[in-house]
Amino acid sequence: MATLNVVPEIWAREIIEQLPLYTAMGDVANILTGEVNRRGDQLHIIGADAVSVSDYGALSGNNITYAAAADTDNTLVIDTDYYGAVKIEDDTARQAPVDVMPIYARDIARKLAEQWESDGLAAAYAGAAADSFETGSTPWQLGTAGADVPAMLTGVNKTLDDVGAPRAGRYIILPTIGIQALTLYAASRATNFGDTASTNGYVGSMFGFDVYTSNKVTLESSTYHAVAGVKGDGIAGAVAIPPGEVEEIRLEGRFASGVRARALYGWKVYRSSLLVDVNLNEALLA
């Protein structure tokens, strides 16, 4: 009989969901708000231009000279537009003993947030005025147990010190292998680095930096371009439509539902001197 050859298909009563994405750039960049609603909208980032100081003692009774006030105006353009959409046929949805729509909704939002993070990190490294290398133009390698972690972090600190960057609020965003190197180094020193629960990619503090991790750090030609800087300065981001605004709809002409989301945003480096492109060899632990 044909029924003897039937292979039953049983759906699990639980679905493994993707973990939510925590973005490092959302925590360290200057996130601007304003009347931006569509692609092509612009936000102007206004700042004070550099001022100079003069020797008061050299005036010899003459009047103080006042320089004309000058400002800087950098334009952030809402020019990046992504979407995600999934169709779920009614008969497929009915087979599942759980509501699958929220699962797809969260995954779409996560993918869009990853794209937002990736574009922000790429903009930060491309716009950074300073580079950090181990020697010359050779990317950092930190040794099998991360022994050269102090040399790298203190070197990046010096780069920021050289441009007068504030000590407070310094951060570094590393690829996952970078966090592995820091963890190996910290373990050899019996510290609790990385032991606390992380939010927004935050891992811990080390050598004056708030350390973040992202799996979207730019990788080009076997070199990771990690980013260091000062929180709330250097690079700005603006979002017209955030990745988390997901909607569920019934699809026209089908017995099916759709879930979709869109992310519309822009990034702008406006103070490049406060950003450092930290060059890391892809084989960092060598």
PDB file of C-alpha atoms in Angstrom:
ATOM      1  CA  MET A   1       0.000   0.000   0.000  1.00  0.00           C
ATOM      2  CA  ALA A   2       1.117   3.538  -0.767  1.00  0.00           C
ATOM      3  CA  THR A   3       0.433   4.650   2.771  1.00  0.00           C
ATOM      4  CA  LEU A   4       3.154   2.359   4.039  1.00  0.00           C
ATOM      5  CA  ASN A   5       5.729   4.550   2.278  1.00  0.00           C
ATOM      6  CA  VAL A   6       4.594   7.829   3.816  1.00  0.00           C
ATOM      7  CA  VAL A   7       7.353   9.683   5.663  1.00  0.00           C
ATOM      8  CA  PRO A   8       5.702  11.920   8.266  1.00  0.00           C
ATOM      9  CA  GLU A   9       6.925  15.503   8.600  1.00  0.00           C
ATOM     10  CA  ILE A  10       6.655  16.945  12.099  1.00  0.00           C
ATOM     11  CA  TRP A  11       7.286  20.610  12.860  1.00  0.00           C
ATOM     12  CA  ALA A  12       9.123  21.465  16.032  1.00  0.00           C
ATOM     13  CA  ARG A  13       7.029  23.396  18.543  1.00  0.00           C
ATOM     14  CA  GLU A  14       9.769  25.932  19.112  1.00  0.00           C
ATOM     15  CA  ILE A  15      11.763  27.911  16.581  1.00  0.00           C
ATOM     16  CA  ILE A  16      15.312  28.997  17.291  1.00  0.00           C
ATOM     17  CA  GLU A  17      15.339  32.765  16.887  1.00  0.00           C
ATOM     18  CA  GLN A  18      18.262  34.909  15.850  1.00  0.00           C
ATOM     19  CA  LEU A  19      19.811  36.862  18.696  1.00  0.00           C
ATOM     20  CA  PRO A  20      19.237  40.626  18.464  1.00  0.00           C
ATOM     21  CA  LEU A  21      22.087  42.690  17.079  1.00  0.00           C
ATOM     22  CA  TYR A  22      23.744  45.298  19.266  1.00  0.00           C
ATOM     23  CA  THR A  23      25.479  47.996  17.222  1.00  0.00           C
ATOM     24  CA  ALA A  24      28.689  49.571  18.398  1.00  0.00           C
ATOM     25  CA  MET A  25      28.338  52.574  16.071  1.00  0.00           C
ATOM     26  CA  GLY A  26      24.986  53.426  17.612  1.00  0.00           C
ATOM     27  CA  ASP A  27      26.757  53.832  20.949  1.00  0.00           C
ATOM     28  CA  VAL A  28      29.843  55.802  19.920  1.00  0.00           C
ATOM     29  CA  ALA A  29      28.815  57.989  16.973  1.00  0.00           C
ATOM     30  CA  ASN A  30      27.094  61.364  17.143  1.00  0.00           C
ATOM     31  CA  ILE A  31      23.560  60.303  16.237  1.00  0.00           C
ATOM     32  CA  LEU A  32      21.713  63.352  14.916  1.00  0.00           C
ATOM     33  CA  THR A  33      17.987  63.967  14.889  1.00  0.00           C
ATOM     34  CA  GLY A  34      16.158  66.414  12.676  1.00  0.00           C
ATOM     35  CA  GLU A  35      13.545  66.840   9.993  1.00  0.00           C
ATOM     36  CA  VAL A  36      14.815  64.150   7.647  1.00  0.00           C
ATOM     37  CA  ASN A  37      12.168  62.048   5.997  1.00  0.00           C
ATOM     38  CA  ARG A  38      13.331  60.944   2.562  1.00  0.00           C
ATOM     39  CA  ARG A  39      16.345  60.063   0.459  1.00  0.00           C
ATOM     40  CA  GLY A  40      18.376  63.144  -0.420  1.00  0.00           C
ATOM     41  CA  ASP A  41      17.462  65.120   2.716  1.00  0.00           C
ATOM     42  CA  GLN A  42      20.416  66.912   4.311  1.00  0.00           C
ATOM     43  CA  LEU A  43      21.524  67.740   7.827  1.00  0.00           C
ATOM     44  CA  HIS A  44      24.062  70.489   8.432  1.00  0.00           C
ATOM     45  CA  ILE A  45      26.627  69.806  11.175  1.00  0.00           C
ATOM     46  CA  ILE A  46      27.721  73.192  12.492  1.00  0.00           C
ATOM     47  CA  GLY A  47      30.906  73.608  14.528  1.00  0.00           C
ATOM     48  CA  ALA A  48      33.313  76.318  15.608  1.00  0.00           C
ATOM     49  CA  ASP A  49      36.411  76.741  13.465  1.00  0.00           C
ATOM     50  CA  ALA A  50      39.863  76.646  15.048  1.00  0.00           C
ATOM     51  CA  VAL A  51      40.824  79.758  17.032  1.00  0.00           C
ATOM     52  CA  SER A  52      44.281  81.146  17.719  1.00  0.00           C
ATOM     53  CA  VAL A  53      45.801  82.689  20.854  1.00  0.00           C
ATOM     54  CA  SER A  54      48.196  85.627  21.107  1.00  0.00           C
ATOM     55  CA  ASP A  55      50.737  86.914  23.598  1.00  0.00           C
ATOM     56  CA  TYR A  56      48.953  89.466  25.787  1.00  0.00           C
ATOM     57  CA  GLY A  57      52.226  90.757  27.194  1.00  0.00           C
ATOM     58  CA  ALA A  58      53.381  91.747  23.697  1.00  0.00           C
ATOM     59  CA  LEU A  59      50.508  94.218  23.259  1.00  0.00           C
ATOM     60  CA  SER A  60      52.456  96.998  25.074  1.00  0.00           C
ATOM     61  CA  GLY A  61      49.291  98.951  25.853  1.00  0.00           C
ATOM     62  CA  ASN A  62      47.662  98.384  22.476  1.00  0.00           C
ATOM     63  CA  ASN A  63      44.123  97.079  22.133  1.00  0.00           C
ATOM     64  CA  ILE A  64      43.258  93.413  21.913  1.00  0.00           C
ATOM     65  CA  THR A  65      42.671  92.187  18.370  1.00  0.00           C
ATOM     66  CA  TYR A  66      39.496  90.229  17.840  1.00  0.00           C
ATOM     67  CA  ALA A  67      39.409  87.621  15.100  1.00  0.00           C
ATOM     68  CA  ALA A  68      36.207  87.240  13.144  1.00  0.00           C
ATOM     69  CA  ALA A  69      34.171  84.261  14.294  1.00  0.00           C
ATOM     70  CA  ALA A  70      34.224  81.397  11.809  1.00  0.00           C
ATOM     71  CA  ASP A  71      32.383  78.147  11.741  1.00  0.00           C
ATOM     72  CA  THR A  72      32.463  74.863   9.906  1.00  0.00           C
ATOM     73  CA  ASP A  73      29.512  73.399   8.046  1.00  0.00           C
ATOM     74  CA  ASN A  74      29.544  69.724   7.102  1.00  0.00           C
ATOM     75  CA  THR A  75      26.576  68.265   5.272  1.00  0.00           C
ATOM     76  CA  LEU A  76      25.238  64.820   6.097  1.00  0.00           C
ATOM     77  CA  VAL A  77      23.121  63.438   3.265  1.00  0.00           C
ATOM     78  CA  ILE A  78      20.455  60.787   3.751  1.00  0.00           C
ATOM     79  CA  ASP A  79      21.662  58.702   0.828  1.00  0.00           C
ATOM     80  CA  THR A  80      21.598  55.031   1.877  1.00  0.00           C
ATOM     81  CA  ASP A  81      18.389  53.065   1.442  1.00  0.00           C
ATOM     82  CA  TYR A  82      17.907  49.329   2.099  1.00  0.00           C
ATOM     83  CA  TYR A  83      14.903  47.092   2.635  1.00  0.00           C
ATOM     84  CA  GLY A  84      14.088  43.515   3.546  1.00  0.00           C
ATOM     85  CA  ALA A  85      10.854  41.667   2.749  1.00  0.00           C
ATOM     86  CA  VAL A  86       9.624  38.091   3.270  1.00  0.00           C
ATOM     87  CA  LYS A  87       6.452  36.418   1.929  1.00  0.00           C
ATOM     88  CA  ILE A  88       4.765  33.672   3.951  1.00  0.00           C
ATOM     89  CA  GLU A  89       2.023  31.671   2.248  1.00  0.00           C
ATOM     90  CA  ASP A  90      -1.015  30.924   4.418  1.00  0.00           C
ATOM     91  CA  ASP A  91      -0.718  27.153   4.010  1.00  0.00           C
ATOM     92  CA  THR A  92       2.923  27.316   5.106  1.00  0.00           C
ATOM     93  CA  ALA A  93       2.077  29.433   8.131  1.00  0.00           C
ATOM     94  CA  ARG A  94      -0.719  27.077   9.151  1.00  0.00           C
ATOM     95  CA  GLN A  95       1.685  24.134   9.385  1.00  0.00           C
ATOM     96  CA  ALA A  96       3.768  25.893  12.005  1.00  0.00           C
ATOM     97  CA  PRO A  97       2.488  25.618  15.592  1.00  0.00           C
ATOM     98  CA  VAL A  98       3.959  29.025  16.434  1.00  0.00           C
ATOM     99  CA  ASP A  99       3.588  32.501  14.937  1.00  0.00           C
ATOM    100  CA  VAL A 100       6.486  32.777  12.492  1.00  0.00           C
ATOM    101  CA  MET A 101       5.925  36.428  11.538  1.00  0.00           C
ATOM    102  CA  PRO A 102       7.797  37.913  14.543  1.00  0.00           C
ATOM    103  CA  ILE A 103      10.726  35.617  13.795  1.00  0.00           C
ATOM    104  CA  TYR A 104      11.129  36.991  10.269  1.00  0.00           C
ATOM    105  CA  ALA A 105      10.458  40.529  11.467  1.00  0.00           C
ATOM    106  CA  ARG A 106      13.317  40.382  13.963  1.00  0.00           C
ATOM    107  CA  ASP A 107      15.653  38.836  11.396  1.00  0.00           C
ATOM    108  CA  ILE A 108      14.920  41.549   8.824  1.00  0.00           C
ATOM    109  CA  ALA A 109      15.530  44.244  11.430  1.00  0.00           C
ATOM    110  CA  ARG A 110      18.795  42.569  12.432  1.00  0.00           C
ATOM    111  CA  LYS A 111      20.021  42.381   8.830  1.00  0.00           C
ATOM    112  CA  LEU A 112      19.234  46.052   8.238  1.00  0.00           C
ATOM    113  CA  ALA A 113      20.963  47.051  11.469  1.00  0.00           C
ATOM    114  CA  GLU A 114      24.023  45.076  10.383  1.00  0.00           C
ATOM    115  CA  GLN A 115      24.083  46.990   7.102  1.00  0.00           C
ATOM    116  CA  TRP A 116      23.785  50.294   8.982  1.00  0.00           C
ATOM    117  CA  GLU A 117      26.694  49.295  11.226  1.00  0.00           C
ATOM    118  CA  SER A 118      28.828  48.118   8.306  1.00  0.00           C
ATOM    119  CA  ASP A 119      28.354  51.380   6.404  1.00  0.00           C
ATOM    120  CA  GLY A 120      29.134  53.452   9.496  1.00  0.00           C
ATOM    121  CA  LEU A 121      32.361  51.594  10.216  1.00  0.00           C
ATOM    122  CA  ALA A 122      33.430  51.851   6.576  1.00  0.00           C
ATOM    123  CA  ALA A 123      32.782  55.603   6.576  1.00  0.00           C
ATOM    124  CA  ALA A 124      34.712  56.062   9.826  1.00  0.00           C
ATOM    125  CA  TYR A 125      37.834  54.233   8.669  1.00  0.00           C
ATOM    126  CA  ALA A 126      37.801  55.811   5.205  1.00  0.00           C
ATOM    127  CA  GLY A 127      37.482  59.287   6.708  1.00  0.00           C
ATOM    128  CA  ALA A 128      40.012  58.868   9.529  1.00  0.00           C
ATOM    129  CA  ALA A 129      42.897  61.338   9.365  1.00  0.00           C
ATOM    130  CA  ALA A 130      45.335  59.081  11.216  1.00  0.00           C
ATOM    131  CA  ASP A 131      46.500  55.488  10.844  1.00  0.00           C
ATOM    132  CA  SER A 132      47.927  53.118  13.403  1.00  0.00           C
ATOM    133  CA  PHE A 133      50.401  50.450  12.261  1.00  0.00           C
ATOM    134  CA  GLU A 134      52.776  48.174  14.134  1.00  0.00           C
ATOM    135  CA  THR A 135      55.741  49.508  12.153  1.00  0.00           C
ATOM    136  CA  GLY A 136      55.750  51.680   9.048  1.00  0.00           C
ATOM    137  CA  SER A 137      52.839  50.420   6.973  1.00  0.00           C
ATOM    138  CA  THR A 138      52.784  46.914   8.481  1.00  0.00           C
ATOM    139  CA  PRO A 139      49.456  46.060  10.157  1.00  0.00           C
ATOM    140  CA  TRP A 140      49.430  45.008  13.790  1.00  0.00           C
ATOM    141  CA  GLN A 141      49.967  41.400  14.820  1.00  0.00           C
ATOM    142  CA  LEU A 142      49.537  40.760  18.521  1.00  0.00           C
ATOM    143  CA  GLY A 143      51.141  37.346  19.104  1.00  0.00           C
ATOM    144  CA  THR A 144      49.486  34.025  19.855  1.00  0.00           C
ATOM    145  CA  ALA A 145      48.539  35.121  23.392  1.00  0.00           C
ATOM    146  CA  GLY A 146      47.958  38.790  22.631  1.00  0.00           C
ATOM    147  CA  ALA A 147      51.254  39.871  24.185  1.00  0.00           C
ATOM    148  CA  ASP A 148      51.430  43.026  22.059  1.00  0.00           C
ATOM    149  CA  VAL A 149      47.998  44.301  23.084  1.00  0.00           C
ATOM    150  CA  PRO A 150      49.525  47.000  25.350  1.00  0.00           C
ATOM    151  CA  ALA A 151      51.754  48.252  22.517  1.00  0.00           C
ATOM    152  CA  MET A 152      48.781  48.558  20.169  1.00  0.00           C
ATOM    153  CA  LEU A 153      46.442  50.313  22.588  1.00  0.00           C
ATOM    154  CA  THR A 154      49.047  52.692  23.965  1.00  0.00           C
ATOM    155  CA  GLY A 155      50.102  53.457  20.393  1.00  0.00           C
ATOM    156  CA  VAL A 156      46.532  54.380  19.444  1.00  0.00           C
ATOM    157  CA  ASN A 157      46.288  56.482  22.609  1.00  0.00           C
ATOM    158  CA  LYS A 158      49.419  58.369  21.574  1.00  0.00           C
ATOM    159  CA  THR A 159      47.955  59.012  18.122  1.00  0.00           C
ATOM    160  CA  LEU A 160      44.900  60.607  19.737  1.00  0.00           C
ATOM    161  CA  ASP A 161      47.075  62.478  22.266  1.00  0.00           C
ATOM    162  CA  ASP A 162      49.073  63.988  19.410  1.00  0.00           C
ATOM    163  CA  VAL A 163      45.975  65.789  18.085  1.00  0.00           C
ATOM    164  CA  GLY A 164      44.823  66.885  21.532  1.00  0.00           C
ATOM    165  CA  ALA A 165      41.840  64.545  21.654  1.00  0.00           C
ATOM    166  CA  PRO A 166      40.061  64.361  25.026  1.00  0.00           C
ATOM    167  CA  ARG A 167      41.050  61.407  27.194  1.00  0.00           C
ATOM    168  CA  ALA A 168      37.486  60.929  28.422  1.00  0.00           C
ATOM    169  CA  GLY A 169      35.199  58.916  26.179  1.00  0.00           C
ATOM    170  CA  ARG A 170      37.814  57.199  24.056  1.00  0.00           C
ATOM    171  CA  TYR A 171      36.684  54.013  22.343  1.00  0.00           C
ATOM    172  CA  ILE A 172      37.963  51.361  19.977  1.00  0.00           C
ATOM    173  CA  ILE A 173      35.832  49.020  17.847  1.00  0.00           C
ATOM    174  CA  LEU A 174      37.597  45.745  17.103  1.00  0.00           C
ATOM    175  CA  PRO A 175      36.757  42.694  14.981  1.00  0.00           C
ATOM    176  CA  THR A 176      36.024  39.494  16.828  1.00  0.00           C
ATOM    177  CA  ILE A 177      39.620  38.276  16.531  1.00  0.00           C
ATOM    178  CA  GLY A 178      40.718  41.515  18.179  1.00  0.00           C
ATOM    179  CA  ILE A 179      38.512  40.783  21.159  1.00  0.00           C
ATOM    180  CA  GLN A 180      39.990  37.289  21.267  1.00  0.00           C
ATOM    181  CA  ALA A 181      43.475  38.818  21.469  1.00  0.00           C
ATOM    182  CA  LEU A 182      42.473  41.204  24.266  1.00  0.00           C
ATOM    183  CA  THR A 183      40.763  38.394  26.170  1.00  0.00           C
ATOM    184  CA  LEU A 184      43.844  36.166  25.928  1.00  0.00           C
ATOM    185  CA  TYR A 185      46.033  39.011  27.175  1.00  0.00           C
ATOM    186  CA  ALA A 186      43.614  39.830  30.011  1.00  0.00           C
ATOM    187  CA  ALA A 187      43.408  36.174  31.044  1.00  0.00           C
ATOM    188  CA  SER A 188      47.163  36.073  31.482  1.00  0.00           C
ATOM    189  CA  ARG A 189      46.861  39.077  33.820  1.00  0.00           C
ATOM    190  CA  ALA A 190      43.895  37.684  35.812  1.00  0.00           C
ATOM    191  CA  THR A 191      41.584  40.607  34.954  1.00  0.00           C
ATOM    192  CA  ASN A 192      37.820  40.499  34.529  1.00  0.00           C
ATOM    193  CA  PHE A 193      37.879  42.035  31.045  1.00  0.00           C
ATOM    194  CA  GLY A 194      34.889  40.843  29.022  1.00  0.00           C
ATOM    195  CA  ASP A 195      33.175  39.175  31.961  1.00  0.00           C
ATOM    196  CA  THR A 196      30.269  41.622  32.179  1.00  0.00           C
ATOM    197  CA  ALA A 197      27.112  41.404  30.071  1.00  0.00           C
ATOM    198  CA  SER A 198      27.547  43.430  26.889  1.00  0.00           C
ATOM    199  CA  THR A 199      25.201  45.962  25.319  1.00  0.00           C
ATOM    200  CA  ASN A 200      25.681  47.734  21.989  1.00  0.00           C
ATOM    201  CA  GLY A 201      28.755  45.586  21.399  1.00  0.00           C
ATOM    202  CA  TYR A 202      30.502  46.889  24.534  1.00  0.00           C
ATOM    203  CA  VAL A 203      32.974  44.382  25.960  1.00  0.00           C
ATOM    204  CA  GLY A 204      34.927  46.200  28.673  1.00  0.00           C
ATOM    205  CA  SER A 205      37.558  48.844  29.363  1.00  0.00           C
ATOM    206  CA  MET A 206      41.285  48.555  28.791  1.00  0.00           C
ATOM    207  CA  PHE A 207      44.127  51.091  28.695  1.00  0.00           C
ATOM    208  CA  GLY A 208      41.747  54.049  28.737  1.00  0.00           C
ATOM    209  CA  PHE A 209      39.472  52.748  25.962  1.00  0.00           C
ATOM    210  CA  ASP A 210      35.902  51.537  26.069  1.00  0.00           C
ATOM    211  CA  VAL A 211      36.307  48.424  23.941  1.00  0.00           C
ATOM    212  CA  TYR A 212      33.568  47.398  21.520  1.00  0.00           C
ATOM    213  CA  THR A 213      33.288  44.498  19.118  1.00  0.00           C
ATOM    214  CA  SER A 214      31.581  44.238  15.747  1.00  0.00           C
ATOM    215  CA  ASN A 215      31.580  41.505  13.137  1.00  0.00           C
ATOM    216  CA  LYS A 216      31.157  44.270  10.539  1.00  0.00           C
ATOM    217  CA  VAL A 217      34.602  45.865  10.902  1.00  0.00           C
ATOM    218  CA  THR A 218      35.841  46.456   7.343  1.00  0.00           C
ATOM    219  CA  LEU A 219      38.172  43.765   5.976  1.00  0.00           C
ATOM    220  CA  GLU A 220      40.167  44.631   2.854  1.00  0.00           C
ATOM    221  CA  SER A 221      43.158  42.798   1.404  1.00  0.00           C
ATOM    222  CA  SER A 222      43.714  40.726   4.586  1.00  0.00           C
ATOM    223  CA  THR A 223      43.656  43.840   6.790  1.00  0.00           C
ATOM    224  CA  TYR A 224      40.961  44.740   9.299  1.00  0.00           C
ATOM    225  CA  HIS A 225      40.318  48.465   9.633  1.00  0.00           C
ATOM    226  CA  ALA A 226      39.328  48.853  13.269  1.00  0.00           C
ATOM    227  CA  VAL A 227      38.211  52.306  14.367  1.00  0.00           C
ATOM    228  CA  ALA A 228      39.196  54.360  17.409  1.00  0.00           C
ATOM    229  CA  GLY A 229      38.004  57.786  18.454  1.00  0.00           C
ATOM    230  CA  VAL A 230      36.112  59.859  20.997  1.00  0.00           C
ATOM    231  CA  LYS A 231      32.469  59.122  21.746  1.00  0.00           C
ATOM    232  CA  GLY A 232      29.930  61.515  20.286  1.00  0.00           C
ATOM    233  CA  ASP A 233      32.436  63.250  18.014  1.00  0.00           C
ATOM    234  CA  GLY A 234      34.206  62.751  14.703  1.00  0.00           C
ATOM    235  CA  ILE A 235      31.461  60.913  12.815  1.00  0.00           C
ATOM    236  CA  ALA A 236      27.731  61.515  12.717  1.00  0.00           C
ATOM    237  CA  GLY A 237      24.842  59.331  11.668  1.00  0.00           C
ATOM    238  CA  ALA A 238      21.225  60.192  10.965  1.00  0.00           C
ATOM    239  CA  VAL A 239      18.296  57.875  10.366  1.00  0.00           C
ATOM    240  CA  ALA A 240      15.116  58.833   8.539  1.00  0.00           C
ATOM    241  CA  ILE A 241      13.602  55.341   8.767  1.00  0.00           C
ATOM    242  CA  PRO A 242      15.120  53.115  11.481  1.00  0.00           C
ATOM    243  CA  PRO A 243      15.704  49.386  10.821  1.00  0.00           C
ATOM    244  CA  GLY A 244      13.427  48.368  13.684  1.00  0.00           C
ATOM    245  CA  GLU A 245      10.225  49.713  12.129  1.00  0.00           C
ATOM    246  CA  VAL A 246       8.902  46.437  10.727  1.00  0.00           C
ATOM    247  CA  GLU A 247       5.385  46.050   9.354  1.00  0.00           C
ATOM    248  CA  GLU A 248       3.189  43.049   8.601  1.00  0.00           C
ATOM    249  CA  ILE A 249       0.792  43.235   5.640  1.00  0.00           C
ATOM    250  CA  ARG A 250      -1.615  41.054   3.680  1.00  0.00           C
ATOM    251  CA  LEU A 251      -0.390  40.641   0.095  1.00  0.00           C
ATOM    252  CA  GLU A 252      -2.576  41.687  -2.802  1.00  0.00           C
ATOM    253  CA  GLY A 253      -3.843  38.837  -5.014  1.00  0.00           C
ATOM    254  CA  ARG A 254      -2.475  36.028  -2.810  1.00  0.00           C
ATOM    255  CA  PHE A 255      -3.434  34.077   0.254  1.00  0.00           C
ATOM    256  CA  ALA A 256      -0.261  35.164   1.950  1.00  0.00           C
ATOM    257  CA  SER A 257       1.182  37.671   4.375  1.00  0.00           C
ATOM    258  CA  GLY A 258       4.300  39.752   4.075  1.00  0.00           C
ATOM    259  CA  VAL A 259       6.667  41.246   6.570  1.00  0.00           C
ATOM    260  CA  ARG A 260       8.958  44.076   5.547  1.00  0.00           C
ATOM    261  CA  ALA A 261      11.178  46.855   6.804  1.00  0.00           C
ATOM    262  CA  ARG A 262      13.269  49.633   5.361  1.00  0.00           C
ATOM    263  CA  ALA A 263      16.309  51.520   6.629  1.00  0.00           C
ATOM    264  CA  LEU A 264      17.027  55.011   5.271  1.00  0.00           C
ATOM    265  CA  TYR A 265      20.082  56.757   6.698  1.00  0.00           C
ATOM    266  CA  GLY A 266      23.360  58.550   6.145  1.00  0.00           C
ATOM    267  CA  TRP A 267      26.835  58.820   7.684  1.00  0.00           C
ATOM    268  CA  LYS A 268      29.298  61.725   7.683  1.00  0.00           C
ATOM    269  CA  VAL A 269      32.828  62.178   9.032  1.00  0.00           C
ATOM    270  CA  TYR A 270      33.039  65.809  10.140  1.00  0.00           C
ATOM    271  CA  ARG A 271      36.134  65.848  12.380  1.00  0.00           C
ATOM    272  CA  SER A 272      38.579  63.403  10.847  1.00  0.00           C
ATOM    273  CA  SER A 273      41.383  64.261  13.293  1.00  0.00           C
ATOM    274  CA  LEU A 274      39.472  62.458  16.064  1.00  0.00           C
ATOM    275  CA  LEU A 275      39.290  59.166  14.161  1.00  0.00           C
ATOM    276  CA  VAL A 276      42.062  56.560  13.873  1.00  0.00           C
ATOM    277  CA  ASP A 277      42.147  53.727  11.346  1.00  0.00           C
ATOM    278  CA  VAL A 278      43.729  50.883  13.345  1.00  0.00           C
ATOM    279  CA  ASN A 279      45.225  48.446  10.823  1.00  0.00           C
ATOM    280  CA  LEU A 280      45.114  44.834  12.022  1.00  0.00           C
ATOM    281  CA  ASN A 281      46.472  41.828  10.179  1.00  0.00           C
ATOM    282  CA  GLU A 282      43.720  39.319   9.437  1.00  0.00           C
ATOM    283  CA  ALA A 283      45.992  36.719  11.073  1.00  0.00           C
ATOM    284  CA  LEU A 284      46.147  38.863  14.210  1.00  0.00           C
ATOM    285  CA  LEU A 285      47.100  36.077  16.621  1.00  0.00           C
ATOM    286  CA  ALA A 286      50.414  35.205  15.029  1.00  0.00           C
TER     287      ALA A 286
END
